[in-house]
Tab-separated table of C-alpha atoms in Angstrom:
chain	number	residue	atom	x	y	z
A	24	MET	CA	15.746	-1.178	-3.133
A	25	THR	CA	17.791	-4.306	-3.021
A	26	GLN	CA	19.622	-4.298	0.533
A	27	ARG	CA	21.109	-7.215	2.678
A	28	MET	CA	21.313	-5.689	5.698
A	29	THR	CA	20.615	-6.915	9.372
A	30	ARG	CA	17.926	-5.256	11.792
A	31	ARG	CA	20.791	-4.459	14.437
A	32	ALA	CA	23.535	-3.345	11.884
A	33	PHE	CA	20.552	-0.559	10.523
A	34	CYS	CA	19.232	0.403	14.311
A	35	ALA	CA	22.716	0.293	15.726
A	36	GLY	CA	23.036	2.377	12.960
A	37	ALA	CA	20.347	4.341	13.308
A	38	ALA	CA	21.345	4.976	17.009
A	39	ALA	CA	24.575	6.405	16.327
A	40	VAL	CA	23.767	9.303	13.681
A	41	VAL	CA	21.085	9.919	16.716
A	42	ALA	CA	24.004	10.177	19.320
A	43	ALA	CA	25.949	12.050	16.963
A	44	ARG	CA	23.688	14.965	15.992
A	45	PRO	CA	24.121	18.033	18.156
A	46	ALA	CA	21.067	18.733	20.556
A	47	TRP	CA	20.092	22.275	18.585
A	48	SER	CA	20.087	20.512	15.439
A	49	ALA	CA	16.267	20.039	15.021
A	50	GLU	CA	16.079	19.919	10.639
A	51	PRO	CA	14.179	17.288	8.963
A	52	ASP	CA	15.805	15.824	6.292
A	53	VAL	CA	14.278	16.960	3.118
A	54	LEU	CA	12.271	14.715	0.520
A	55	THR	CA	11.928	16.762	-2.421
A	56	ALA	CA	8.992	15.819	-4.915
A	57	ARG	CA	9.891	16.999	-8.485
A	58	PRO	CA	10.079	15.886	-12.576
A	59	ALA	CA	12.730	13.662	-13.440
A	60	SER	CA	13.359	11.115	-16.611
A	61	VAL	CA	14.428	7.159	-16.024
A	62	GLN	CA	14.780	4.307	-17.791
A	63	LEU	CA	11.546	2.736	-16.838
A	64	ALA	CA	10.977	1.044	-20.411
A	65	PRO	CA	13.531	-1.657	-21.206
A	66	ALA	CA	16.818	-0.488	-22.835
A	67	GLY	CA	15.992	0.843	-26.515
A	68	TYR	CA	13.025	2.302	-25.417
A	69	PRO	CA	12.395	6.291	-25.012
A	70	GLU	CA	13.521	7.236	-20.931
A	71	THR	CA	10.239	7.955	-19.108
A	72	ALA	CA	9.531	11.611	-17.573
A	73	ILE	CA	8.483	11.055	-14.060
A	74	TRP	CA	7.719	12.672	-10.962
A	75	GLY	CA	9.541	11.023	-8.182
A	76	TYR	CA	10.572	11.742	-4.481
A	77	ASP	CA	14.317	13.036	-4.932
A	78	GLY	CA	13.679	12.387	-8.678
A	79	LEU	CA	13.651	8.737	-8.309
A	80	LEU	CA	10.853	6.042	-9.159
A	81	PRO	CA	10.933	4.363	-6.419
A	82	GLY	CA	11.014	7.519	-4.235
A	83	PRO	CA	13.721	6.619	-1.510
A	84	ALA	CA	13.121	4.470	1.676
A	85	VAL	CA	11.973	5.602	4.537
A	86	ARG	CA	13.372	3.668	7.919
A	87	ALA	CA	13.106	3.593	10.996
A	88	CYS	CA	13.541	1.581	14.822
A	89	GLN	CA	10.422	1.236	16.033
A	90	GLY	CA	9.093	4.032	18.735
A	91	GLU	CA	11.417	6.302	16.951
A	92	ARG	CA	10.425	9.609	15.313
A	93	ILE	CA	10.456	10.206	11.359
A	94	SER	CA	10.602	13.684	10.624
A	95	ARG	CA	10.727	14.647	6.672
A	96	ARG	CA	10.274	18.476	5.105
A	97	LEU	CA	7.995	17.798	1.951
A	98	VAL	CA	9.683	20.527	-0.503
A	99	ASN	CA	7.492	20.457	-3.784
A	100	GLU	CA	9.410	21.758	-6.600
A	101	LEU	CA	6.556	20.172	-9.114
A	102	PRO	CA	4.221	22.366	-11.456
A	103	VAL	CA	1.218	21.198	-9.093
A	104	PRO	CA	0.226	20.991	-5.523
A	105	THR	CA	0.689	17.800	-3.623
A	106	SER	CA	1.254	15.993	0.301
A	107	VAL	CA	2.431	12.647	1.097
A	108	HIS	CA	0.338	10.148	3.101
A	109	TRP	CA	2.172	7.606	4.948
A	110	HIS	CA	0.239	4.443	4.674
A	111	GLY	CA	-0.201	2.092	7.314
A	112	ILE	CA	1.102	4.231	10.029
A	113	ARG	CA	-0.955	4.622	12.935
A	114	ILE	CA	-0.370	8.173	13.059
A	115	ASP	CA	-1.531	11.636	14.453
A	116	ASN	CA	-4.010	12.778	12.206
A	117	GLY	CA	-2.376	16.170	11.495
A	118	MET	CA	0.237	14.382	9.426
A	119	ASP	CA	-2.151	12.272	7.989
A	120	GLY	CA	-1.339	13.775	4.256
A	121	VAL	CA	-4.710	14.291	3.372
A	122	ALA	CA	-4.969	17.132	1.114
A	123	GLY	CA	-8.660	18.754	1.514
A	124	LEU	CA	-9.217	17.163	4.682
A	125	THR	CA	-5.708	16.916	7.445
A	126	GLN	CA	-4.098	19.349	6.009
A	127	ASP	CA	-3.513	22.591	2.947
A	128	ALA	CA	-1.911	20.780	-0.565
A	129	VAL	CA	1.655	22.143	-0.556
A	130	PRO	CA	1.725	24.706	-3.250
A	131	PRO	CA	4.830	24.892	-5.604
A	132	GLY	CA	7.722	25.693	-4.463
A	133	GLY	CA	6.389	25.246	-0.762
A	134	SER	CA	7.466	22.514	1.670
A	135	PHE	CA	5.638	21.108	4.767
A	136	ASP	CA	7.070	19.181	7.806
A	137	TYR	CA	5.886	15.921	8.808
A	138	ASP	CA	7.369	14.562	11.971
A	139	PHE	CA	5.441	11.700	13.457
A	140	ALA	CA	6.140	8.217	16.133
A	141	VAL	CA	6.474	4.940	14.823
A	142	PRO	CA	4.636	2.771	17.158
A	143	ASP	CA	4.582	-0.409	14.962
A	144	ALA	CA	7.042	-2.455	13.221
A	145	GLY	CA	6.064	-3.220	9.905
A	146	THR	CA	6.415	-2.914	6.099
A	147	TYR	CA	4.490	0.161	5.517
A	148	TRP	CA	4.488	2.807	2.369
A	149	TYR	CA	4.325	6.560	1.500
A	150	HIS	CA	2.933	8.535	-1.725
A	151	ALA	CA	1.498	11.507	-2.285
A	152	HIS	CA	-2.406	12.064	-1.397
A	153	ALA	CA	-3.564	15.336	-3.821
A	154	ASN	CA	-4.811	13.979	-7.218
A	155	SER	CA	-2.944	10.737	-6.094
A	156	MET	CA	-4.299	8.892	-9.226
A	157	GLU	CA	-2.191	10.891	-11.224
A	158	GLN	CA	1.038	11.383	-8.735
A	159	VAL	CA	1.298	8.342	-7.848
A	160	ALA	CA	1.016	6.684	-11.312
A	161	ARG	CA	3.430	9.191	-11.938
A	162	GLY	CA	6.028	7.615	-9.452
A	163	LEU	CA	5.350	9.450	-6.971
A	164	ALA	CA	5.333	6.577	-4.434
A	165	GLY	CA	8.034	4.680	-1.968
A	166	ALA	CA	8.578	2.227	0.937
A	167	LEU	CA	8.407	2.793	4.920
A	168	ILE	CA	10.084	0.196	6.788
A	169	VAL	CA	10.251	0.146	10.792
A	170	GLU	CA	12.534	-2.509	12.683
A	171	GLU	CA	11.391	-4.723	15.254
A	172	PRO	CA	13.389	-4.851	17.945
A	173	ALA	CA	14.244	-8.235	17.612
A	174	PRO	CA	14.974	-9.800	14.019
A	175	PRO	CA	14.076	-12.911	12.269
A	176	ASP	CA	16.825	-15.525	11.405
A	177	VAL	CA	17.242	-14.235	7.960
A	178	ASP	CA	20.204	-13.759	5.440
A	179	TRP	CA	18.882	-11.090	4.217
A	180	ASP	CA	15.875	-8.597	3.920
A	181	GLU	CA	14.092	-7.565	-0.177
A	182	VAL	CA	11.973	-4.462	-0.184
A	183	LEU	CA	9.715	-5.399	-3.664
A	184	LEU	CA	7.629	-2.448	-4.728
A	185	LEU	CA	5.288	-4.138	-7.253
A	186	ASP	CA	3.402	-1.919	-10.245
A	187	ASP	CA	2.720	-1.049	-13.472
A	188	TRP	CA	2.538	1.861	-15.753
A	189	LEU	CA	0.363	2.442	-18.651
A	190	LEU	CA	3.313	4.043	-21.364
A	191	ASP	CA	3.201	4.701	-24.800
A	192	PRO	CA	5.658	2.365	-26.442
A	193	GLU	CA	6.668	5.155	-29.045
A	194	THR	CA	7.758	8.022	-27.105
A	195	GLY	CA	8.259	6.353	-23.081
A	196	SER	CA	5.976	8.849	-21.906
A	197	PHE	CA	2.769	8.198	-19.562
A	198	ALA	CA	-0.647	7.707	-21.727
A	199	GLU	CA	-2.847	10.554	-21.867
A	200	PRO	CA	-5.124	11.405	-20.507
A	201	MET	CA	-5.129	10.456	-16.941
A	202	ALA	CA	-8.316	10.311	-15.944
A	203	HIS	CA	-9.862	8.489	-18.967
A	204	PRO	CA	-13.375	7.493	-18.307
A	205	MET	CA	-13.197	4.215	-19.528
A	206	MET	CA	-10.374	3.748	-16.428
A	207	MET	CA	-12.630	5.764	-14.203
A	208	SER	CA	-15.387	4.045	-14.689
A	209	HIS	CA	-14.250	0.042	-15.234
A	210	ALA	CA	-11.599	-1.133	-13.550
A	211	GLY	CA	-9.451	1.688	-13.058
A	212	ARG	CA	-5.377	2.705	-15.147
A	213	THR	CA	-3.555	-0.378	-15.664
A	214	GLY	CA	-0.592	-0.812	-17.208
A	215	ASN	CA	1.033	-2.064	-20.043
A	216	LEU	CA	4.483	-2.944	-18.539
A	217	LEU	CA	4.945	-4.651	-14.995
A	218	GLY	CA	7.755	-4.406	-12.828
A	219	THR	CA	9.160	-4.399	-9.396
A	220	ASN	CA	11.434	-1.311	-7.643
A	221	GLY	CA	11.346	0.651	-10.977
A	222	ARG	CA	12.080	-2.295	-13.174
A	223	PRO	CA	10.545	-4.521	-15.439
A	224	ASP	CA	13.670	-7.329	-15.055
A	225	LEU	CA	14.507	-7.511	-11.311
A	226	SER	CA	17.387	-10.326	-10.961
A	227	ILE	CA	18.983	-10.728	-7.702
A	228	PRO	CA	21.345	-13.163	-6.968
A	229	ALA	CA	20.498	-15.699	-4.371
A	230	ARG	CA	22.220	-19.289	-2.534
A	231	ARG	CA	20.723	-22.556	-1.803
A	232	HIS	CA	19.103	-22.268	1.725
A	233	GLU	CA	19.492	-18.645	2.039
A	234	ARG	CA	16.078	-17.683	4.075
A	235	LEU	CA	14.985	-14.238	3.057
A	236	ARG	CA	12.176	-11.914	3.944
A	237	LEU	CA	10.278	-10.433	0.844
A	238	ARG	CA	8.503	-7.139	1.576
A	239	LEU	CA	5.772	-7.105	-0.817
A	240	ILE	CA	4.328	-3.595	-1.706
A	241	ASN	CA	1.464	-3.344	-4.065
A	242	THR	CA	2.022	-0.021	-4.876
A	243	ALA	CA	0.043	-0.111	-8.825
A	244	ASN	CA	-2.912	2.518	-9.369
A	245	ALA	CA	-5.380	-0.532	-9.777
A	246	ARG	CA	-3.623	-3.940	-10.798
A	247	ILE	CA	-4.765	-6.625	-8.549
A	248	PHE	CA	-1.557	-8.677	-8.627
A	249	VAL	CA	-1.785	-12.893	-8.234
A	250	LEU	CA	1.332	-14.609	-7.281
A	251	ARG	CA	3.300	-17.700	-6.330
A	252	LEU	CA	6.677	-19.075	-5.594
A	253	GLU	CA	8.897	-21.021	-7.914
A	254	GLY	CA	11.562	-22.673	-6.377
A	255	LEU	CA	11.200	-20.860	-3.150
A	256	GLU	CA	9.186	-22.206	0.033
A	257	GLY	CA	7.451	-19.670	2.437
A	258	TRP	CA	5.604	-18.609	5.301
A	259	GLN	CA	3.357	-15.478	5.352
A	260	VAL	CA	4.285	-13.642	8.869
A	261	ALA	CA	2.609	-10.107	8.427
A	262	LEU	CA	0.218	-8.511	6.474
A	263	ASP	CA	-0.661	-4.998	5.593
A	264	GLY	CA	2.391	-4.200	8.625
A	265	MET	CA	0.795	-6.470	11.016
A	266	PRO	CA	2.285	-9.613	12.270
A	267	LEU	CA	0.833	-12.653	12.264
A	268	GLU	CA	-0.004	-14.645	15.659
A	269	ALA	CA	1.803	-18.431	13.639
A	270	PRO	CA	3.533	-18.151	10.644
A	271	GLU	CA	0.903	-19.276	7.855
A	272	PRO	CA	2.797	-21.670	5.069
A	273	VAL	CA	2.377	-20.737	1.140
A	274	THR	CA	0.465	-23.520	-0.352
A	275	THR	CA	-1.608	-21.354	-2.298
A	276	GLU	CA	-1.572	-17.859	-4.876
A	277	LEU	CA	-0.656	-14.817	-3.076
A	278	VAL	CA	-3.647	-12.134	-4.308
A	279	LEU	CA	-2.312	-8.287	-3.259
A	280	ALA	CA	-4.656	-5.756	-3.873
A	281	PRO	CA	-3.394	-2.644	-4.967
A	282	ALA	CA	-1.958	-0.444	-1.153
A	283	GLN	CA	-1.366	-4.475	0.614
A	284	ARG	CA	0.894	-5.446	1.447
A	285	ILE	CA	2.815	-8.958	3.246
A	286	ASP	CA	5.672	-9.729	4.796
A	287	LEU	CA	7.180	-13.103	3.473
A	288	LEU	CA	10.093	-15.368	4.830
A	289	VAL	CA	11.382	-17.821	2.231
A	290	ASP	CA	13.685	-20.652	1.624
A	291	ILE	CA	15.656	-21.057	-1.509
A	292	THR	CA	14.908	-24.519	-2.669
A	293	ALA	CA	15.895	-24.558	-5.954
A	294	ASP	CA	19.279	-25.828	-6.531
A	295	SER	CA	22.733	-23.526	-7.861
A	296	GLY	CA	22.250	-23.027	-11.307
A	297	GLU	CA	18.130	-22.675	-10.903
A	298	THR	CA	16.152	-19.984	-10.908
A	299	ALA	CA	13.649	-19.283	-8.860
A	300	ALA	CA	11.266	-16.627	-8.797
A	301	LEU	CA	8.348	-14.553	-7.363
A	302	LEU	CA	5.948	-15.394	-10.573
A	303	ARG	CA	2.727	-12.900	-10.699
A	304	LEU	CA	-0.757	-14.009	-13.256
A	305	ASP	CA	-0.779	-12.552	-16.225
A	306	ASP	CA	-4.263	-10.828	-18.297
A	307	ASP	CA	-3.794	-13.753	-20.602
A	308	ASP	CA	-3.753	-16.459	-17.713
A	309	ALA	CA	0.251	-16.903	-18.052
A	310	TRP	CA	2.536	-17.168	-15.601
A	311	ARG	CA	5.550	-14.665	-15.719
A	312	PRO	CA	8.748	-13.838	-13.656
A	313	GLN	CA	7.370	-11.022	-11.414
A	314	VAL	CA	11.769	-11.163	-9.585
A	315	THR	CA	13.591	-13.763	-10.544
A	316	LEU	CA	16.705	-15.044	-7.912
A	317	PRO	CA	19.560	-17.025	-9.952
A	318	VAL	CA	20.422	-19.356	-7.450
A	319	SER	CA	24.621	-20.302	-7.397
A	320	GLY	CA	26.177	-21.939	-4.972
A	321	ARG	CA	24.491	-22.582	-1.643
A	322	GLU	CA	24.181	-21.196	2.256
A	323	SER	CA	24.304	-24.222	4.123
A	324	ARG	CA	23.953	-28.145	3.840
A	325	THR	CA	20.694	-27.676	5.419
A	326	ARG	CA	17.779	-25.517	5.736
A	327	ARG	CA	16.436	-24.054	8.626
A	328	GLY	CA	13.506	-25.140	10.368
A	329	ILE	CA	9.846	-23.290	10.833
A	330	PRO	CA	10.438	-19.541	11.656
A	331	ASP	CA	9.138	-17.922	14.747
A	332	PRO	CA	6.256	-15.052	14.393
A	333	LEU	CA	7.820	-11.615	14.054
A	334	PRO	CA	7.080	-9.897	17.446
A	335	PRO	CA	3.396	-8.377	18.095
A	336	ASN	CA	2.486	-4.908	17.509
A	337	PRO	CA	0.912	-2.970	20.401
A	338	SER	CA	-2.700	-1.944	21.437
A	339	THR	CA	-3.602	-5.266	18.309
A	340	ASP	CA	-6.171	-6.701	20.698
A	341	GLN	CA	-9.939	-7.900	18.872
A	342	PRO	CA	-12.289	-5.168	19.756
A	343	ASP	CA	-15.582	-6.053	21.842
A	344	LEU	CA	-18.194	-6.734	19.210
A	345	THR	CA	-20.585	-7.055	22.547
A	346	GLY	CA	-23.489	-3.836	21.322
A	347	ALA	CA	-20.989	-2.607	18.890
A	348	ARG	CA	-23.038	-0.144	16.476
A	349	ARG	CA	-23.208	-1.457	12.772
A	350	LEU	CA	-23.368	0.676	10.065
A	351	ASP	CA	-23.296	-0.227	6.268
A	352	MET	CA	-21.889	0.821	3.595
A	353	VAL	CA	-23.112	0.069	-0.033
A	354	MET	CA	-21.154	0.436	-3.367
A	355	GLU	CA	-22.492	1.326	-6.315
A	356	GLY	CA	-22.044	2.416	-9.334
A	357	GLY	CA	-19.473	2.225	-12.367
A	358	ALA	CA	-20.060	0.979	-16.033
A	359	MET	CA	-22.537	-1.511	-16.036
A	360	SER	CA	-24.116	-1.318	-12.688
A	361	GLY	CA	-27.233	0.458	-12.607
A	362	MET	CA	-26.942	3.201	-10.171
A	363	ARG	CA	-29.380	5.396	-10.286
A	364	SER	CA	-28.214	8.747	-8.291
A	365	ALA	CA	-26.300	10.201	-5.610
A	366	ARG	CA	-25.372	12.941	-3.183
A	367	TYR	CA	-22.343	14.994	-5.222
A	368	GLN	CA	-21.886	18.598	-3.702
A	369	GLY	CA	-25.025	18.800	-1.737
A	370	GLU	CA	-27.338	17.573	-5.155
A	371	GLU	CA	-29.071	14.700	-5.869
A	372	LEU	CA	-27.995	13.586	-9.072
A	373	GLY	CA	-28.627	11.162	-11.549
A	374	PHE	CA	-25.781	8.943	-12.825
A	375	ARG	CA	-25.490	10.894	-15.958
A	376	ALA	CA	-25.435	14.377	-14.555
A	377	LEU	CA	-22.929	12.451	-12.184
A	378	ALA	CA	-20.870	11.172	-14.829
A	379	ALA	CA	-20.917	14.739	-16.597
A	380	GLN	CA	-18.967	15.513	-13.034
A	381	GLY	CA	-16.416	12.777	-13.874
A	382	GLN	CA	-18.558	10.920	-10.992
A	383	TYR	CA	-19.381	7.575	-11.449
A	384	TRP	CA	-18.936	5.574	-8.399
A	385	ALA	CA	-20.832	6.060	-4.382
A	386	LEU	CA	-20.278	4.986	-1.559
A	387	ALA	CA	-23.450	4.624	0.842
A	388	GLY	CA	-25.343	6.828	-1.486
A	389	GLN	CA	-22.689	10.090	-1.402
A	390	ALA	CA	-20.165	10.679	-4.762
A	391	GLY	CA	-16.991	12.090	-3.290
A	392	LEU	CA	-15.366	13.605	0.066
A	393	ALA	CA	-18.781	15.524	1.411
A	394	GLU	CA	-18.448	18.197	4.928
A	395	THR	CA	-19.930	15.871	7.040
A	396	PRO	CA	-18.545	12.182	7.611
A	397	PHE	CA	-19.548	8.855	6.840
A	398	ALA	CA	-20.279	8.359	10.825
A	399	ARG	CA	-18.837	10.370	13.981
A	400	LEU	CA	-17.596	7.755	16.184
A	401	SER	CA	-16.337	8.491	20.146
A	402	ARG	CA	-12.723	7.561	21.041
A	403	GLY	CA	-12.830	3.871	21.990
A	404	GLU	CA	-16.067	3.055	20.651
A	405	PRO	CA	-16.412	-0.659	18.032
A	406	LEU	CA	-17.908	-0.349	14.563
A	407	ARG	CA	-18.890	-3.254	12.473
A	408	LEU	CA	-18.850	-2.489	9.072
A	409	ASN	CA	-20.802	-3.990	6.715
A	410	ILE	CA	-19.571	-3.517	3.064
A	411	ASP	CA	-22.096	-4.760	0.167
A	412	ASN	CA	-19.976	-4.571	-3.216
A	413	ARG	CA	-23.023	-3.924	-5.760
A	414	THR	CA	-20.640	-3.175	-8.415
A	415	VAL	CA	-19.468	-5.339	-11.063
A	416	PHE	CA	-15.673	-4.765	-9.861
A	417	PRO	CA	-13.994	-5.600	-7.257
A	418	HIS	CA	-12.242	-2.566	-4.792
A	419	ALA	CA	-9.326	-2.586	-2.355
A	420	MET	CA	-10.749	-0.529	0.325
A	421	HIS	CA	-8.077	1.114	2.438
A	422	LEU	CA	-8.831	3.301	6.031
A	423	HIS	CA	-6.396	5.754	7.372
A	424	GLY	CA	-5.099	5.610	10.683
A	425	MET	CA	-6.438	2.595	12.033
A	426	HIS	CA	-6.308	-1.138	11.351
A	427	PHE	CA	-9.580	-3.371	11.074
A	428	ARG	CA	-10.682	-6.674	10.910
A	429	THR	CA	-12.468	-9.103	8.468
A	430	VAL	CA	-15.524	-10.795	11.260
A	431	ALA	CA	-16.422	-13.808	9.519
A	432	PRO	CA	-20.630	-14.714	10.074
A	433	ASP	CA	-19.812	-17.322	12.896
A	434	GLY	CA	-18.096	-13.581	14.426
A	435	THR	CA	-14.471	-15.133	14.118
A	436	GLN	CA	-12.135	-11.806	13.464
A	437	GLY	CA	-9.597	-12.254	10.627
A	438	PRO	CA	-6.203	-10.972	11.229
A	439	LEU	CA	-5.411	-6.954	11.045
A	440	ARG	CA	-5.380	-5.334	7.979
A	441	ASP	CA	-5.744	-1.164	6.600
A	442	THR	CA	-6.586	-2.404	3.336
A	443	VAL	CA	-9.361	-5.341	2.033
A	444	LEU	CA	-10.216	-6.476	-1.488
A	445	SER	CA	-14.229	-6.633	-1.709
A	446	LEU	CA	-15.621	-8.771	-4.437
A	447	PRO	CA	-18.682	-7.893	-6.210
A	448	GLY	CA	-21.666	-9.352	-4.913
A	449	GLU	CA	-20.287	-10.771	-1.733
A	450	PRO	CA	-20.660	-8.822	1.392
A	451	MET	CA	-18.084	-8.339	3.625
A	452	GLU	CA	-18.091	-6.826	7.678
A	453	ILE	CA	-15.636	-5.315	8.931
A	454	ALA	CA	-14.626	-4.352	12.092
A	455	PHE	CA	-12.234	-2.101	14.509
A	456	THR	CA	-12.450	0.182	17.838
A	457	ALA	CA	-11.873	3.680	16.953
A	458	ASP	CA	-8.819	4.761	19.015
A	459	ASN	CA	-7.323	7.219	16.824
A	460	PRO	CA	-8.699	10.596	17.280
A	461	GLY	CA	-9.192	12.636	13.630
A	462	LYS	CA	-10.734	13.215	10.430
A	463	TRP	CA	-10.083	9.809	8.275
A	464	LEU	CA	-9.874	9.011	4.947
A	465	PHE	CA	-11.671	5.786	3.871
A	466	HIS	CA	-11.936	4.787	0.113
A	467	CYS	CA	-11.155	2.741	-2.728
A	468	HIS	CA	-7.371	2.140	-3.665
A	469	MET	CA	-8.527	1.603	-6.880
A	470	LEU	CA	-7.203	5.347	-7.382
A	471	GLY	CA	-9.214	6.193	-10.170
A	472	HIS	CA	-12.159	5.278	-8.082
A	473	ALA	CA	-11.495	7.026	-5.362
A	474	ALA	CA	-10.884	10.485	-7.809
A	475	SER	CA	-14.499	9.369	-9.342
A	476	GLY	CA	-16.386	9.113	-6.309
A	477	MET	CA	-15.142	5.766	-4.154
A	478	THR	CA	-14.269	8.475	-0.860
A	479	THR	CA	-15.603	8.557	2.475
A	480	TRP	CA	-14.382	10.037	5.537
A	481	ILE	CA	-15.232	9.094	9.513
A	482	ASP	CA	-14.571	11.392	12.207
A	483	VAL	CA	-13.222	10.169	15.653
A	484	THR	CA	-13.647	12.775	18.286
């Protein structure tokens, strides 16, 4: 995943490939989901049997220039059905990849052609969306990068997929069972091995006064990464793929919930011979390196100035909330919450009966995906959604197909996001314009929570 490639070089190369491709050739590139074995744990431990795109963990980076189309044929060589969700892209609904809602899962030995335009530049990712809790945990995820037409002034661009894995240290295999009731009903499946780009010890050589673009992607099943910079000075320039109006200096810790992304521009301020780092806060309250950047030499005598903002993506106006419909979504369930009952498969069931079905959570009184949507919206209709987290755990709530903004009590709207971290006992409001027709999932990206009840959908007609 370490790539020192300028945007101009990539987009120029892509244009040359397109120009050289025969007009009669319409075959998409192939993305094969298959079993493989990788050295995931440090040397000396056994290899880990994974499921990976093209047998890799993480999967190969999918790159395109803004405005192009991405065509991939998913070939399923797994022993189970699967599908691919292109996370964060404002995409045609039929290409969203949600098995059971927007397409049938691709059976073993089968294939499915994904073909869609990428209107927005930014940092996105792709992952399995059939039994995603298990399939993503086993390795089915990769970066999706859409390049802006005007490049920022950086020396190089680094994609960093942050993850954790729950392994048996004796065998190197993933700990079983995947759907452990304790994990499903508590904070989710968190790992005992943490790393970046499939490595627990990623190190990237750097030079003093270099400027990097760091694309941080949290691909973990449930872990919330709390991060800080050491030997680096940085600015946030995009969240969940969407550029900020102005770069924001990094002066405090960064919080990256599952499925969220942060684009940083950072300057190497550590001296030659020192080591800069992206640090994480571990469960024992100690700061440890997530990525190290040993510094050797210097790029220039002086640093650059404050970076310019990234170019904005199209159709990102704030929703007009005058007279917008308001809906409430109460989040209930999990251990220690006292949820009494919820609807499941058309029946009202008590918590014990729900737990017996592997359902521990509910959104607006509904456990799991229902036949009817949480809301039916007309195309172009604005919506204000109040989220009330009555559980004792945080939840990373992700909306497919569209981005939204948080709304402060005074009406101020925050930056565009596709995933927001909802904290216990802290009601929050999000708002968006339903401008993309189709059936769109809204779920917790602590994937064990989604698998055990915290999943719903909206219908935009």
